[in-house]
Coordinates of C-alpha atoms and ligand atoms in Angstrom, one line a residue:
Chain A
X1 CA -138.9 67.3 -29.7
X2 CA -137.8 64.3 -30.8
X3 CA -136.2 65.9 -34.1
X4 CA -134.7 68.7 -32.1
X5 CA -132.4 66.2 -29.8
X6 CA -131.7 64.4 -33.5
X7 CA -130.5 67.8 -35.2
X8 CA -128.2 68.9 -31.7
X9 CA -126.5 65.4 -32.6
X10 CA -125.7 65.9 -36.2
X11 CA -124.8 69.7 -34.8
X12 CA -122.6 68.0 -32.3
X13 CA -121.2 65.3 -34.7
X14 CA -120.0 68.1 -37.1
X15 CA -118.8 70.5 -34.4
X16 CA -116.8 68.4 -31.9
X17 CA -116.1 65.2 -33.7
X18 CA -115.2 66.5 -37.1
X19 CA -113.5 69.5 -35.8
X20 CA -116.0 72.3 -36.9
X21 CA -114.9 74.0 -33.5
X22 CA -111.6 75.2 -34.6
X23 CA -113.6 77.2 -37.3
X24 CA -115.7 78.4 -34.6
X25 CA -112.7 79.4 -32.3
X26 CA -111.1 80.7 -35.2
X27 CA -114.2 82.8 -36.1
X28 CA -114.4 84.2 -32.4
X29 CA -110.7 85.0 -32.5
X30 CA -111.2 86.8 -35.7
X31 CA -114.3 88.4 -34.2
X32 CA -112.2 89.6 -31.2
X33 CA -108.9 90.6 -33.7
X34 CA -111.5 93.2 -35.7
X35 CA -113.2 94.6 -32.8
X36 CA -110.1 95.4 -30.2
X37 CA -108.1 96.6 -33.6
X38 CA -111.3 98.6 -34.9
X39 CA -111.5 100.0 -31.2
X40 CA -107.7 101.0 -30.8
X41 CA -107.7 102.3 -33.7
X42 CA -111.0 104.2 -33.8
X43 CA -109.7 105.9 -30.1
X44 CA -106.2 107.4 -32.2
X45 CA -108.7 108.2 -35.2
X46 CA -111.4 109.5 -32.9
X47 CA -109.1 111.3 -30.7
X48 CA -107.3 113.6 -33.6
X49 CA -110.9 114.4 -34.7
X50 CA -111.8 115.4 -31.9
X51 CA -108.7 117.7 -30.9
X52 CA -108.9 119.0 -34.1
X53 CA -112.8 119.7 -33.9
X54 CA -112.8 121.7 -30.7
X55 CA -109.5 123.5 -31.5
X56 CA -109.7 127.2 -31.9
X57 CA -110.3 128.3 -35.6
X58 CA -108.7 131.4 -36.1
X59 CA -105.5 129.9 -37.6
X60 CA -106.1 128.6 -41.6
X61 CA -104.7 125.4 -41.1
X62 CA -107.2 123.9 -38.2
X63 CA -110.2 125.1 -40.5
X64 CA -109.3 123.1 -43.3
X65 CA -107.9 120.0 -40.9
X66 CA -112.1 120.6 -39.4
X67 CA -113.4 120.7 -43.1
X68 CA -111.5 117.4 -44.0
X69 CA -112.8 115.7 -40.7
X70 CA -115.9 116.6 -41.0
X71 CA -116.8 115.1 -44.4
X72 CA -114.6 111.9 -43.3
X73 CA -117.4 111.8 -40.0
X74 CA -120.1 112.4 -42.7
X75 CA -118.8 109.6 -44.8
X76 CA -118.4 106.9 -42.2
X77 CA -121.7 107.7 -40.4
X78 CA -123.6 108.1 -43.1
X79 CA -123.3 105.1 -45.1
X80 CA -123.8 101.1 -43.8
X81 CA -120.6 99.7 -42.9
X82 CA -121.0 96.8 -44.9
X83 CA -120.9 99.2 -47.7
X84 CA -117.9 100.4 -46.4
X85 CA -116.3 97.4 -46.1
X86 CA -117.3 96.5 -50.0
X87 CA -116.0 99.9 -51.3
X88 CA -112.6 98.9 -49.2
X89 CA -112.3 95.7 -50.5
X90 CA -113.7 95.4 -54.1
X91 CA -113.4 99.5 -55.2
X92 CA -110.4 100.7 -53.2
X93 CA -107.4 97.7 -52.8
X94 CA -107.9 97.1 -56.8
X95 CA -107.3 100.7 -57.7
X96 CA -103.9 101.2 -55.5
X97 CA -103.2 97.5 -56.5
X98 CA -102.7 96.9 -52.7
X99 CA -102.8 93.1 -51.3
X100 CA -104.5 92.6 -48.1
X101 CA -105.7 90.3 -46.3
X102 CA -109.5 90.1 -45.5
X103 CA -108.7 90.1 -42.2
X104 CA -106.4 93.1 -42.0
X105 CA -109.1 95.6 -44.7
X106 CA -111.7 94.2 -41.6
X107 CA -109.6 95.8 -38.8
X108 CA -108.9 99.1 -40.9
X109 CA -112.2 99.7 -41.7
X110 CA -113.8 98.9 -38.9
X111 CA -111.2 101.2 -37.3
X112 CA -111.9 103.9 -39.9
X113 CA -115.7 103.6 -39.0
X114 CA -115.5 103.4 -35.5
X115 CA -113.1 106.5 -35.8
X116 CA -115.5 108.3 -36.7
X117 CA -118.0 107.4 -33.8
X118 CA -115.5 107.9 -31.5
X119 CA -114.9 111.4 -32.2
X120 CA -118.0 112.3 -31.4
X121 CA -117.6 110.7 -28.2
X122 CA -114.2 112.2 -27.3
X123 CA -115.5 115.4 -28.4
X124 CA -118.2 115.4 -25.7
X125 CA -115.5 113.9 -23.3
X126 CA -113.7 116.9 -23.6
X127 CA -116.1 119.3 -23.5
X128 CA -116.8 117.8 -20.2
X129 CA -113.2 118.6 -18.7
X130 CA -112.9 121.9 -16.7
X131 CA -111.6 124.1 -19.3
X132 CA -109.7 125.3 -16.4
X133 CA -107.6 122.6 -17.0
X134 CA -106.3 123.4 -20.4
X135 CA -105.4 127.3 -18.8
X136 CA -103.5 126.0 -16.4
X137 CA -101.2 123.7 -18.6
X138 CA -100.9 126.8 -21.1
X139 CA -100.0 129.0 -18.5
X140 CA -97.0 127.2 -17.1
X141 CA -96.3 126.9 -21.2
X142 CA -96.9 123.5 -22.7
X143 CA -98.5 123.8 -26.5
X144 CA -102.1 122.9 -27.0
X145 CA -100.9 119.2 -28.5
X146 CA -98.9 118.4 -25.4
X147 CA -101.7 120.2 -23.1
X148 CA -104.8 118.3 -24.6
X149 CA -102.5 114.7 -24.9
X150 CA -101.1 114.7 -21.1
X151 CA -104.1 116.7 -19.1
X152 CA -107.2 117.0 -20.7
X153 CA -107.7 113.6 -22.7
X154 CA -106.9 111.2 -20.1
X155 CA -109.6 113.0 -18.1
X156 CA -111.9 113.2 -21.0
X157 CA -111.3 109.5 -21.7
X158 CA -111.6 108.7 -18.2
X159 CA -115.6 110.3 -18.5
X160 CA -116.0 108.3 -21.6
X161 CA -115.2 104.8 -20.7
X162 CA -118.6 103.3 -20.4
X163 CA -119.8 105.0 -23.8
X164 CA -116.9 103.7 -25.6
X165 CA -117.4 100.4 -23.8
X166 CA -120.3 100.8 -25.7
X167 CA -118.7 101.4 -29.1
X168 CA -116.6 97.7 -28.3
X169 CA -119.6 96.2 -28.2
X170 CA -121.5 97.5 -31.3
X171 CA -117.9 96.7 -33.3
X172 CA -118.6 92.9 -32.2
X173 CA -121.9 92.8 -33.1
X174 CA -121.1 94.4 -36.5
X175 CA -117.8 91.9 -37.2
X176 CA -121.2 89.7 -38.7
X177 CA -120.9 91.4 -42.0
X178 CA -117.4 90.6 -42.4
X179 CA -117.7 87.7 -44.4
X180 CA -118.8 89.9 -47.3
X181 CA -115.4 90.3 -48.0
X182 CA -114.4 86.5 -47.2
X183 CA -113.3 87.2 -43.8
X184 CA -114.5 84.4 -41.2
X185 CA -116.2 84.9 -38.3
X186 CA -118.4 83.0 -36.0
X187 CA -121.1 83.3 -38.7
X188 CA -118.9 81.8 -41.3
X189 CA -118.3 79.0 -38.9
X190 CA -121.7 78.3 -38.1
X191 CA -123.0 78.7 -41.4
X192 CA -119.7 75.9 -42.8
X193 CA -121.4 73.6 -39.4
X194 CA -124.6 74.2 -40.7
X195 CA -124.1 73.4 -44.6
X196 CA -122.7 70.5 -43.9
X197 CA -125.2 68.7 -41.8
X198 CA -128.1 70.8 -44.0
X199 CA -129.4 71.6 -40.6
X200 CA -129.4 75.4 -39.8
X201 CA -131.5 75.5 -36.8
X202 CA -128.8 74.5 -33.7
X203 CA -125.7 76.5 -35.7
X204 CA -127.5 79.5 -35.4
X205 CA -128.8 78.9 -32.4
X206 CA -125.5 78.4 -30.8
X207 CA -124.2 81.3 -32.4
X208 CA -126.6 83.5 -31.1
X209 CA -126.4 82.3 -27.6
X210 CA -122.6 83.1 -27.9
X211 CA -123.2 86.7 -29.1
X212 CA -125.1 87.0 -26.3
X213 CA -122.6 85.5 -23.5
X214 CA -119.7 87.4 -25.5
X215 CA -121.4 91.2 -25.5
X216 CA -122.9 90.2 -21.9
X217 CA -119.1 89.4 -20.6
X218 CA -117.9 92.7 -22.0
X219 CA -120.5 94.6 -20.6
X220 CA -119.8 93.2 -17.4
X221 CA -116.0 94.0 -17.7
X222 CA -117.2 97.6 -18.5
X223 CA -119.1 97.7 -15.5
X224 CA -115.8 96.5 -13.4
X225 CA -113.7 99.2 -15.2
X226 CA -115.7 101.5 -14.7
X227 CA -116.6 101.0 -10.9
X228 CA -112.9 100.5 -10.0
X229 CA -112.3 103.9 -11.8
X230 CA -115.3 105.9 -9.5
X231 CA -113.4 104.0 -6.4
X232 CA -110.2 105.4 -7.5
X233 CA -111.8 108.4 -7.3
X234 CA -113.1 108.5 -4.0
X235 CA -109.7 106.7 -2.6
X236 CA -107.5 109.2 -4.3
Chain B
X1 CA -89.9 144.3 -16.8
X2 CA -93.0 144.1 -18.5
X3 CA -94.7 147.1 -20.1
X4 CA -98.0 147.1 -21.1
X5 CA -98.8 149.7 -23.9
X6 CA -102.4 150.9 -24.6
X7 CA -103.4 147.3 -24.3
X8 CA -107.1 146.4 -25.2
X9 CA -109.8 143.5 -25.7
X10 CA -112.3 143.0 -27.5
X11 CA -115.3 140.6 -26.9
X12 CA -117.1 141.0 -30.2
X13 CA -119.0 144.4 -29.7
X14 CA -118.1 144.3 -26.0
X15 CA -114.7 146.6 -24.9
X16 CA -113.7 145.2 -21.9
X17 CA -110.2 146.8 -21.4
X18 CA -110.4 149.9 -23.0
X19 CA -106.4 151.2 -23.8
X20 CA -104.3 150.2 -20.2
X21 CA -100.8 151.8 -20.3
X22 CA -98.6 150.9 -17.3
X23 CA -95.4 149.1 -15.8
X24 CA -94.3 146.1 -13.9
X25 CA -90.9 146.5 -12.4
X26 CA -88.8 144.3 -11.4
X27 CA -89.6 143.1 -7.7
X28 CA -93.4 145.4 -7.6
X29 CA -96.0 143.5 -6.1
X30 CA -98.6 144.8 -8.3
X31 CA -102.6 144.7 -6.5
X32 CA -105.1 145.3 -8.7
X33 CA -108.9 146.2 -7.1
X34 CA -112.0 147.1 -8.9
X35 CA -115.7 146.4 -8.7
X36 CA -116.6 142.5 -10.3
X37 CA -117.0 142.8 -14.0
X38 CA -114.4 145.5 -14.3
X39 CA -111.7 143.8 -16.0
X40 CA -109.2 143.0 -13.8
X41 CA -109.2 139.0 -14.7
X42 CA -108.9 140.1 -18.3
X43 CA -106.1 142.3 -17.5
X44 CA -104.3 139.7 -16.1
X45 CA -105.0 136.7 -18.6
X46 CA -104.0 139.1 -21.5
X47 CA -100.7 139.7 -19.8
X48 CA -99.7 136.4 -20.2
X49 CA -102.3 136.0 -23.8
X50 CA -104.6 133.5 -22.7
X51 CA -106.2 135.6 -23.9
X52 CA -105.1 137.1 -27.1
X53 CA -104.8 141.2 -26.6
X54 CA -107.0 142.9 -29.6
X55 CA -104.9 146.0 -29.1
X56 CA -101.6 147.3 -28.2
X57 CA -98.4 145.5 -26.8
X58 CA -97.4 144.0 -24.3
X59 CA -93.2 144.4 -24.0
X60 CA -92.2 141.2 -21.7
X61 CA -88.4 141.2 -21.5
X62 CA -88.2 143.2 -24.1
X63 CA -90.2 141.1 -26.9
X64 CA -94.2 141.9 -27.7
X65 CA -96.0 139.0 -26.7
X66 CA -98.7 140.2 -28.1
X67 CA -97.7 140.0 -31.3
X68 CA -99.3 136.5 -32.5
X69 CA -96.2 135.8 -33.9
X70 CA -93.8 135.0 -31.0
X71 CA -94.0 131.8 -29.8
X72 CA -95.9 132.8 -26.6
X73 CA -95.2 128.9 -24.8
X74 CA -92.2 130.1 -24.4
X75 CA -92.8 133.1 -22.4
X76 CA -95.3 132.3 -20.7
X77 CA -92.5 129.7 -18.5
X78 CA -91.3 132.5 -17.6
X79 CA -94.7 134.1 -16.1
X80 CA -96.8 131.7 -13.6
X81 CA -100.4 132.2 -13.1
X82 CA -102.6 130.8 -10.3
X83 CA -106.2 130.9 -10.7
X84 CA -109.4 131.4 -8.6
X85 CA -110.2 127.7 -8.7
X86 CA -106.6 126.3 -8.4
X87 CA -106.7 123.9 -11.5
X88 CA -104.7 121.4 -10.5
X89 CA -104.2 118.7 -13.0
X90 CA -107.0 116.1 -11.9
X91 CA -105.6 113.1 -14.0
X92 CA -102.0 113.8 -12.2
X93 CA -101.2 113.4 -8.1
X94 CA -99.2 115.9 -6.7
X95 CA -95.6 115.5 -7.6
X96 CA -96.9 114.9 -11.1
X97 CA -98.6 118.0 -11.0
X98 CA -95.6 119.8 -10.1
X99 CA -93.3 118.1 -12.4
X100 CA -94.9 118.0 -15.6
X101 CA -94.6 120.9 -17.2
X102 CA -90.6 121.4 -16.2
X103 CA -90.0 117.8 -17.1
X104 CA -91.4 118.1 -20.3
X105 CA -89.9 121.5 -21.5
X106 CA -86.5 120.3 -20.0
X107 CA -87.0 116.7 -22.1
X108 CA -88.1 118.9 -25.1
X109 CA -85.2 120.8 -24.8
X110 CA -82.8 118.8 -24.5
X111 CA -84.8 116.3 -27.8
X112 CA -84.3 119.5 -29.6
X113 CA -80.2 120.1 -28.7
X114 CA -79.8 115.9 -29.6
X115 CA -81.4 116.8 -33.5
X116 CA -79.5 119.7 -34.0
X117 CA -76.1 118.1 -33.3
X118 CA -76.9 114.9 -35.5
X119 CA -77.2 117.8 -38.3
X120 CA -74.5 119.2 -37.4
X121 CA -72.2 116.2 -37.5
X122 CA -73.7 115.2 -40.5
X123 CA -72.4 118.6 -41.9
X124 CA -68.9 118.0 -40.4
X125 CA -68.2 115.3 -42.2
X126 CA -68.6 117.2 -45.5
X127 CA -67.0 120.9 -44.4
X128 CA -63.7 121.3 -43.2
X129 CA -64.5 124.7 -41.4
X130 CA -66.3 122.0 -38.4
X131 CA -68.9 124.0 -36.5
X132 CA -69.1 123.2 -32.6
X133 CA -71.6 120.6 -31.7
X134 CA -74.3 122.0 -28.4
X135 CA -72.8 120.8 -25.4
X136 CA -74.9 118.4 -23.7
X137 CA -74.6 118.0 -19.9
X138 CA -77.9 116.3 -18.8
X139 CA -80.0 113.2 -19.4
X140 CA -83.9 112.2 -19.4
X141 CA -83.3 110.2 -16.2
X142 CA -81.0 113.2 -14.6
X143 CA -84.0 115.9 -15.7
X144 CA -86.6 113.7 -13.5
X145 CA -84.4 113.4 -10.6
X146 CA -83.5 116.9 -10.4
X147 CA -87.2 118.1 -11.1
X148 CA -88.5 115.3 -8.6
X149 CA -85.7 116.9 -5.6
X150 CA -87.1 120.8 -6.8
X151 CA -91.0 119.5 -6.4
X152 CA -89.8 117.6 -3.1
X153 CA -88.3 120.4 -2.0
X154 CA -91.7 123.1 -2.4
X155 CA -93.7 120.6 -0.7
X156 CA -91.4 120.8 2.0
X157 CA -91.5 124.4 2.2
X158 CA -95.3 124.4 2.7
X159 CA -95.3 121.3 4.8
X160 CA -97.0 119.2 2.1
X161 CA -94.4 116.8 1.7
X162 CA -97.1 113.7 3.0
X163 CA -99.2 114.6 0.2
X164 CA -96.7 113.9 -2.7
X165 CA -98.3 110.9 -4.1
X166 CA -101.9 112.0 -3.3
X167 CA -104.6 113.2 -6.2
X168 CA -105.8 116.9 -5.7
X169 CA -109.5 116.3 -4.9
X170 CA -108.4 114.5 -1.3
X171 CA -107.1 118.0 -0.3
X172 CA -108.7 120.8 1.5
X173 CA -108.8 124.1 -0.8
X174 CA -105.8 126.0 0.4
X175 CA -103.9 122.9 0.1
X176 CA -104.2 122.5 -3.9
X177 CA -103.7 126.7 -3.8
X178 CA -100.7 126.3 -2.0
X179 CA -99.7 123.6 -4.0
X180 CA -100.5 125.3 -7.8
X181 CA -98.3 128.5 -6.6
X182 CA -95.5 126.0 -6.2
X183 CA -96.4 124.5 -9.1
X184 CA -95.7 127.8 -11.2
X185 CA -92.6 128.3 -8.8
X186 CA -91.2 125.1 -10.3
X187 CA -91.3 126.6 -14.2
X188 CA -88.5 129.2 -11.9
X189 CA -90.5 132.2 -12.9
X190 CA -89.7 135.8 -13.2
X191 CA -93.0 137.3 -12.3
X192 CA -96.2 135.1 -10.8
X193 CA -99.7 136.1 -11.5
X194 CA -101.8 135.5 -9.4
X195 CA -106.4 136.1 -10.2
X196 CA -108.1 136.1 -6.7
X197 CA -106.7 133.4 -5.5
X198 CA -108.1 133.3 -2.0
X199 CA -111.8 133.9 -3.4
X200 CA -112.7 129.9 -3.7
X201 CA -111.6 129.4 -0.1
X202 CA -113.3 128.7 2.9
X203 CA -112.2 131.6 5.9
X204 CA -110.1 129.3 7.7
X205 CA -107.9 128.7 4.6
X206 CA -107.4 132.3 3.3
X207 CA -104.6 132.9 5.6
X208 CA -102.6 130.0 5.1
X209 CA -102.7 130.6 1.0
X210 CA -101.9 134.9 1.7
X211 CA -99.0 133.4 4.3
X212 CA -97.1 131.5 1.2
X213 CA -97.7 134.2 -1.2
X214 CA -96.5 137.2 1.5
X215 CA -93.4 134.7 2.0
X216 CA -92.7 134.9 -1.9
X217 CA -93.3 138.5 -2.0
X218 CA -90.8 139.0 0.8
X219 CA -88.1 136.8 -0.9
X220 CA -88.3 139.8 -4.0
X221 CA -90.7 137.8 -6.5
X222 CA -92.4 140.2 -9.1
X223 CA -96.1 139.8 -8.5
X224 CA -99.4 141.1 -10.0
X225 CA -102.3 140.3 -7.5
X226 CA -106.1 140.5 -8.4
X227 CA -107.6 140.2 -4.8
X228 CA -110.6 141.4 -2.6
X229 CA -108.6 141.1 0.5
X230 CA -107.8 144.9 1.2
X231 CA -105.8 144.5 4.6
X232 CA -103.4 142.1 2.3
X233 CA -103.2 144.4 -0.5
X234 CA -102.1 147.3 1.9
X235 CA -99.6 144.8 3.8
X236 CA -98.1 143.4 0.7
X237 CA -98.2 145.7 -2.1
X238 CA -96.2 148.5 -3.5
X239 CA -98.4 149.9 -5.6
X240 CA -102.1 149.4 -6.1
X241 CA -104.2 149.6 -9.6
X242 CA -107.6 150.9 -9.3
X243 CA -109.7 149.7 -12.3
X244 CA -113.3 150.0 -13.4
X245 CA -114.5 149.8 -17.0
X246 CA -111.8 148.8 -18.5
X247 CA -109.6 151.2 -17.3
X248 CA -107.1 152.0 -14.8
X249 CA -108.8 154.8 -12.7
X250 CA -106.3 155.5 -10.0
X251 CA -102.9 154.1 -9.1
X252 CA -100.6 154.7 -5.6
X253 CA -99.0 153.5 -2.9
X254 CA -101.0 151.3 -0.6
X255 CA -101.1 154.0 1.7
X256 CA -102.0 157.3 0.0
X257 CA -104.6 154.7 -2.1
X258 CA -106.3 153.4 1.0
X259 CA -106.3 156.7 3.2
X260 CA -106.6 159.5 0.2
X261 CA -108.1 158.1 -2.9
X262 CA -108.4 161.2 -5.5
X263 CA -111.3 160.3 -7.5
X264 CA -114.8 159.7 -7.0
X265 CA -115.3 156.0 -8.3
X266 CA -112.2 154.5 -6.1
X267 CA -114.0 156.0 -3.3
X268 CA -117.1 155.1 -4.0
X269 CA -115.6 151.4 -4.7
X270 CA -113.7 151.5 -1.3
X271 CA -116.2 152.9 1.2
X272 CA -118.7 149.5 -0.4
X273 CA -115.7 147.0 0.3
X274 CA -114.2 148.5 3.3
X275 CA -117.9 149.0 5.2
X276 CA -118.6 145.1 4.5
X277 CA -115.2 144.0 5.8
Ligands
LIG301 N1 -114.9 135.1 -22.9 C1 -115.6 136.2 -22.8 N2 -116.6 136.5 -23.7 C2 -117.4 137.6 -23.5 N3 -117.3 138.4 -22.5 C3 -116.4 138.2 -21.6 C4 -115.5 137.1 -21.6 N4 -114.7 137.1 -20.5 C5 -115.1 138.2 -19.8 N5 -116.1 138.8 -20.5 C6 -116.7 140.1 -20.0 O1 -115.7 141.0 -19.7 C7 -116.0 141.8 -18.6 C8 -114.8 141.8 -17.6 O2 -114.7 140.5 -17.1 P1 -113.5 140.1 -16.1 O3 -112.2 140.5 -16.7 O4 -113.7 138.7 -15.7 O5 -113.9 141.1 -14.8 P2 -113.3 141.0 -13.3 O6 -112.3 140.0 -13.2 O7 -112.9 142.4 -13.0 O8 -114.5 140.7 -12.5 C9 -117.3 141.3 -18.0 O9 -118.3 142.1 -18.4 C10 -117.4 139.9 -18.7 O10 -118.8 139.6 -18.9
LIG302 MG1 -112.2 138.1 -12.2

């Protein structure tokens, strides 16, 4: 026990006193950046998909628009997203000679991925809403676009909420690959605290308790959403 | 006002309107009976293509919206439809649900008038034969005022004005029917359809929707009426369509339909309906 209270000190000593908690507070900003732009971006992503997936198929151009989605969902879901997040940084940005930040290829392909996640998500969301909905917009003559963006996607995204609460909190579990690509995050903090008292125990520690308090606190914010949204409900 | 030419639908093997030739005039309030599963929701849905026809035309102001051509949005503002189970817009309160659709078309409109002047001035200033720029007399802000004062002024009419800034599922059931037939009043149309729209009502609230919808029939609206409730189609219709498999079997007056129906399936189908009534 003795040792223990001896390692939180030199843990301590490097994380307060000789400012390892900026890295940390930098890594959960990161962490936070990556996830919230993954997750706004994943809902626009998601939410074409989705449109275009349960749109009717009789035209030429939706059939192809499904055909492209559907491999793009095949490719996202079926490969690891740290392999991904390689083929981004190290195959893709060399080829078109583009300069991005680690940072920024993060948030895009974690937006990318969670795109395609989402889809799946929103497409069940709107199978969910009344198709008698969607009639009555067309009737009074609104397009399909302007009748699935105004009536039937808030509703769908209304029965979604907790599920893509869901999807936030897998994106900030998953931000711990993203220092493959040189990206910092709490795990690149912890493991900087941890090299340089050669003392890995108490880092990791830490960082797993604030994993846990971080997805716990967004669960719980879910929860509140959610709740407020079934009392609106009632009220309304 | 709207002819409908051998019109037919096709569910994969399934005919369900098998070639239906008639006419809507101008100012008919159209009742169409007929045993459940006969097509009459069909009929109606493919006169505005909600469902896409498989066969024949349908002339509506003289164009063939059923031609997958035209661009049917814009005819259907022209024809309202109310439905069985009212579909009100859940996500939108009351006003909202009135407004949208006007606000948007009028905003659309007017997006479209902005774009095609900007090209046009652009071309003015390279032509001296200088082509008249659209004339533009409104503004977003002015199309939401005026469309707020229209809604206002429907709830008024049916004594809903308190439930403006309510969402549909507080309201009783011929509320939200009352409100979605002023909902499709607000697009200013020239002919409302309406598909049973007293059949997802409790008793008590079948008279208040029929009140609203005699009112509009009396003001001179065009109107094609699926319904079950006989003594309403006999008060309120001029002529009443008779169909069963697909087809129209009979059509007449109210009167001659009611008291002297010629062939042996509309009395068949009236002596069931009017014995349980
Ligand atoms: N989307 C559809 N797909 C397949 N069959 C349908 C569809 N809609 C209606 N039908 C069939 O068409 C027939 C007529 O239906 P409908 O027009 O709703 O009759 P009604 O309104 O007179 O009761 C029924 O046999 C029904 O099963
Ligand atoms: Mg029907």
């Amino acid at each position: 026990m003795g040792s223990f209270a001896k390692k939180v000190e030199k843990f301590w000593e490097v994380f307060y006193e000789h400012g390892g908690y900026t890295r940390v507070l930098t890594g959960l900003r990161n962490t936070f950046y990556i996830a919230v732009a993954g997750l706004v971006i994943g809902i626009i992503i998601g939410t074409i998909i989705a449109i275009i997936a349960v749109s009717p198929k009789y035209k030429r151009l939706p059939r192809i628009l499904n055909r492209i989605c559907r491999l793009y969902v095949g490719f996202f879901r079926g490969s690891p997203m740290v392999v991904q997040l390689l083929l981004f940084y190290f195959v893709l940005l060399p080829l078109f000679g583009s300069r991005m930040t680690p940072l920024s290829v993060c948030m895009l392909v974690f937006g990318l991925n969670s795109g395609a996640y989402v889809s799946e998500i929103m497409r069940g969301g709107i199978m969910s809403v009344d198709p008698g909905q969607m009639e009555a917009a067309r009737a009074l003559g609104l397009s399909y676009w302007v009748s699935m963006l105004k009536v039937v996607v808030p509703q769908a995204v209304k029965n979604i909420i907790p599920t893509l609460g869901n999807e936030f909190i897998v994106l900030i579990k998953e931000t711990s690959i993203v220092s493959f690509v040189g990206a910092s995050d709490l795990y690149v903090a912890f493991s900087y605290i941890g090299s340089n008292t050669y003392e890995f125990m108490v880092p990791y520690l830490v960082m797993a308790l604030i994993y846990i308090v971080l997805v716990a606190i967004i669960a719980l914010i879910v929860k509140m959403i959610e709740r407020s949204l079934r009392k609106s409900d009632r009220r309304n | 006002m709207i002819d409908v030419i051998d019109l037919r639908k096709r569910y994969g093997d399934l005919e369900v309107l098998k070639g239906i030739t008639t006419t809507i005039r101008e100012c008919e309030k159209v009742v169409i009976i007929g045993p459940s599963g006969s097509g009459k929701s069909t009929f109606l849905r493919c006169l505005n293509c909600l469902e896409d026809p498989t066969g024949g035309e349908i002339i509506f102001e003289g164009v063939n919206i059923a031609d997958m051509r035209v661009d049917i949005n814009i005819h259907r503002r022209r024809m309202g439809m109310v439905f069985q189970q009212f579909n009100l817009f859940n996500n939108k309160n009351v006003i909202e649900n009135i407004m949208l659709a006007p606000v948007y078309i009028r905003t659309q409109e007017l997006r479209a008038k902005k774009i095609k002047n900007f090209f046009i001035r652009i071309r003015n200033l390279f032509t001296s034969n200088k082509k008249e720029l659209y004339e533009i007399n409104t503004t977003k802000a002015k199309i939401i005022e005026e469309a707020k004062e229209q809604a206002l002024k429907l709830l008024r009419r049916i004594g809903l004005e308190d439930k403006a800034y309510v969402y549909p599922s507080t309201l009783s059931g011929g509320q939200k029917q009352r409100i979605a037939i002023i909902r499709s009043l607000a697009m200013n149309p020239k002919v409302i359809l309406f598909d049973e729209p007293t059949s997802a009502l409790d008793p008590e609230m079948v008279g208040e929707v029929l009140d609203l919808i005699k009112q509009l029939a009396d003001e001179g609206m065009t109107m094609v009426i699926v319904t079950h409730e006989m003594g309403f189609a006999r008060k309120v219709a001029t002529r009443v369509l008779f169909m069963d498999e697909g087809q129209i079997v009979e059509e007449n007056t109210p009167e001659e339909l009611f008291s002297n129906p010629k062939h042996p399936r509309t009395k068949e189908f009236l002596s069931k309906v009017l014995s349980v009534h």
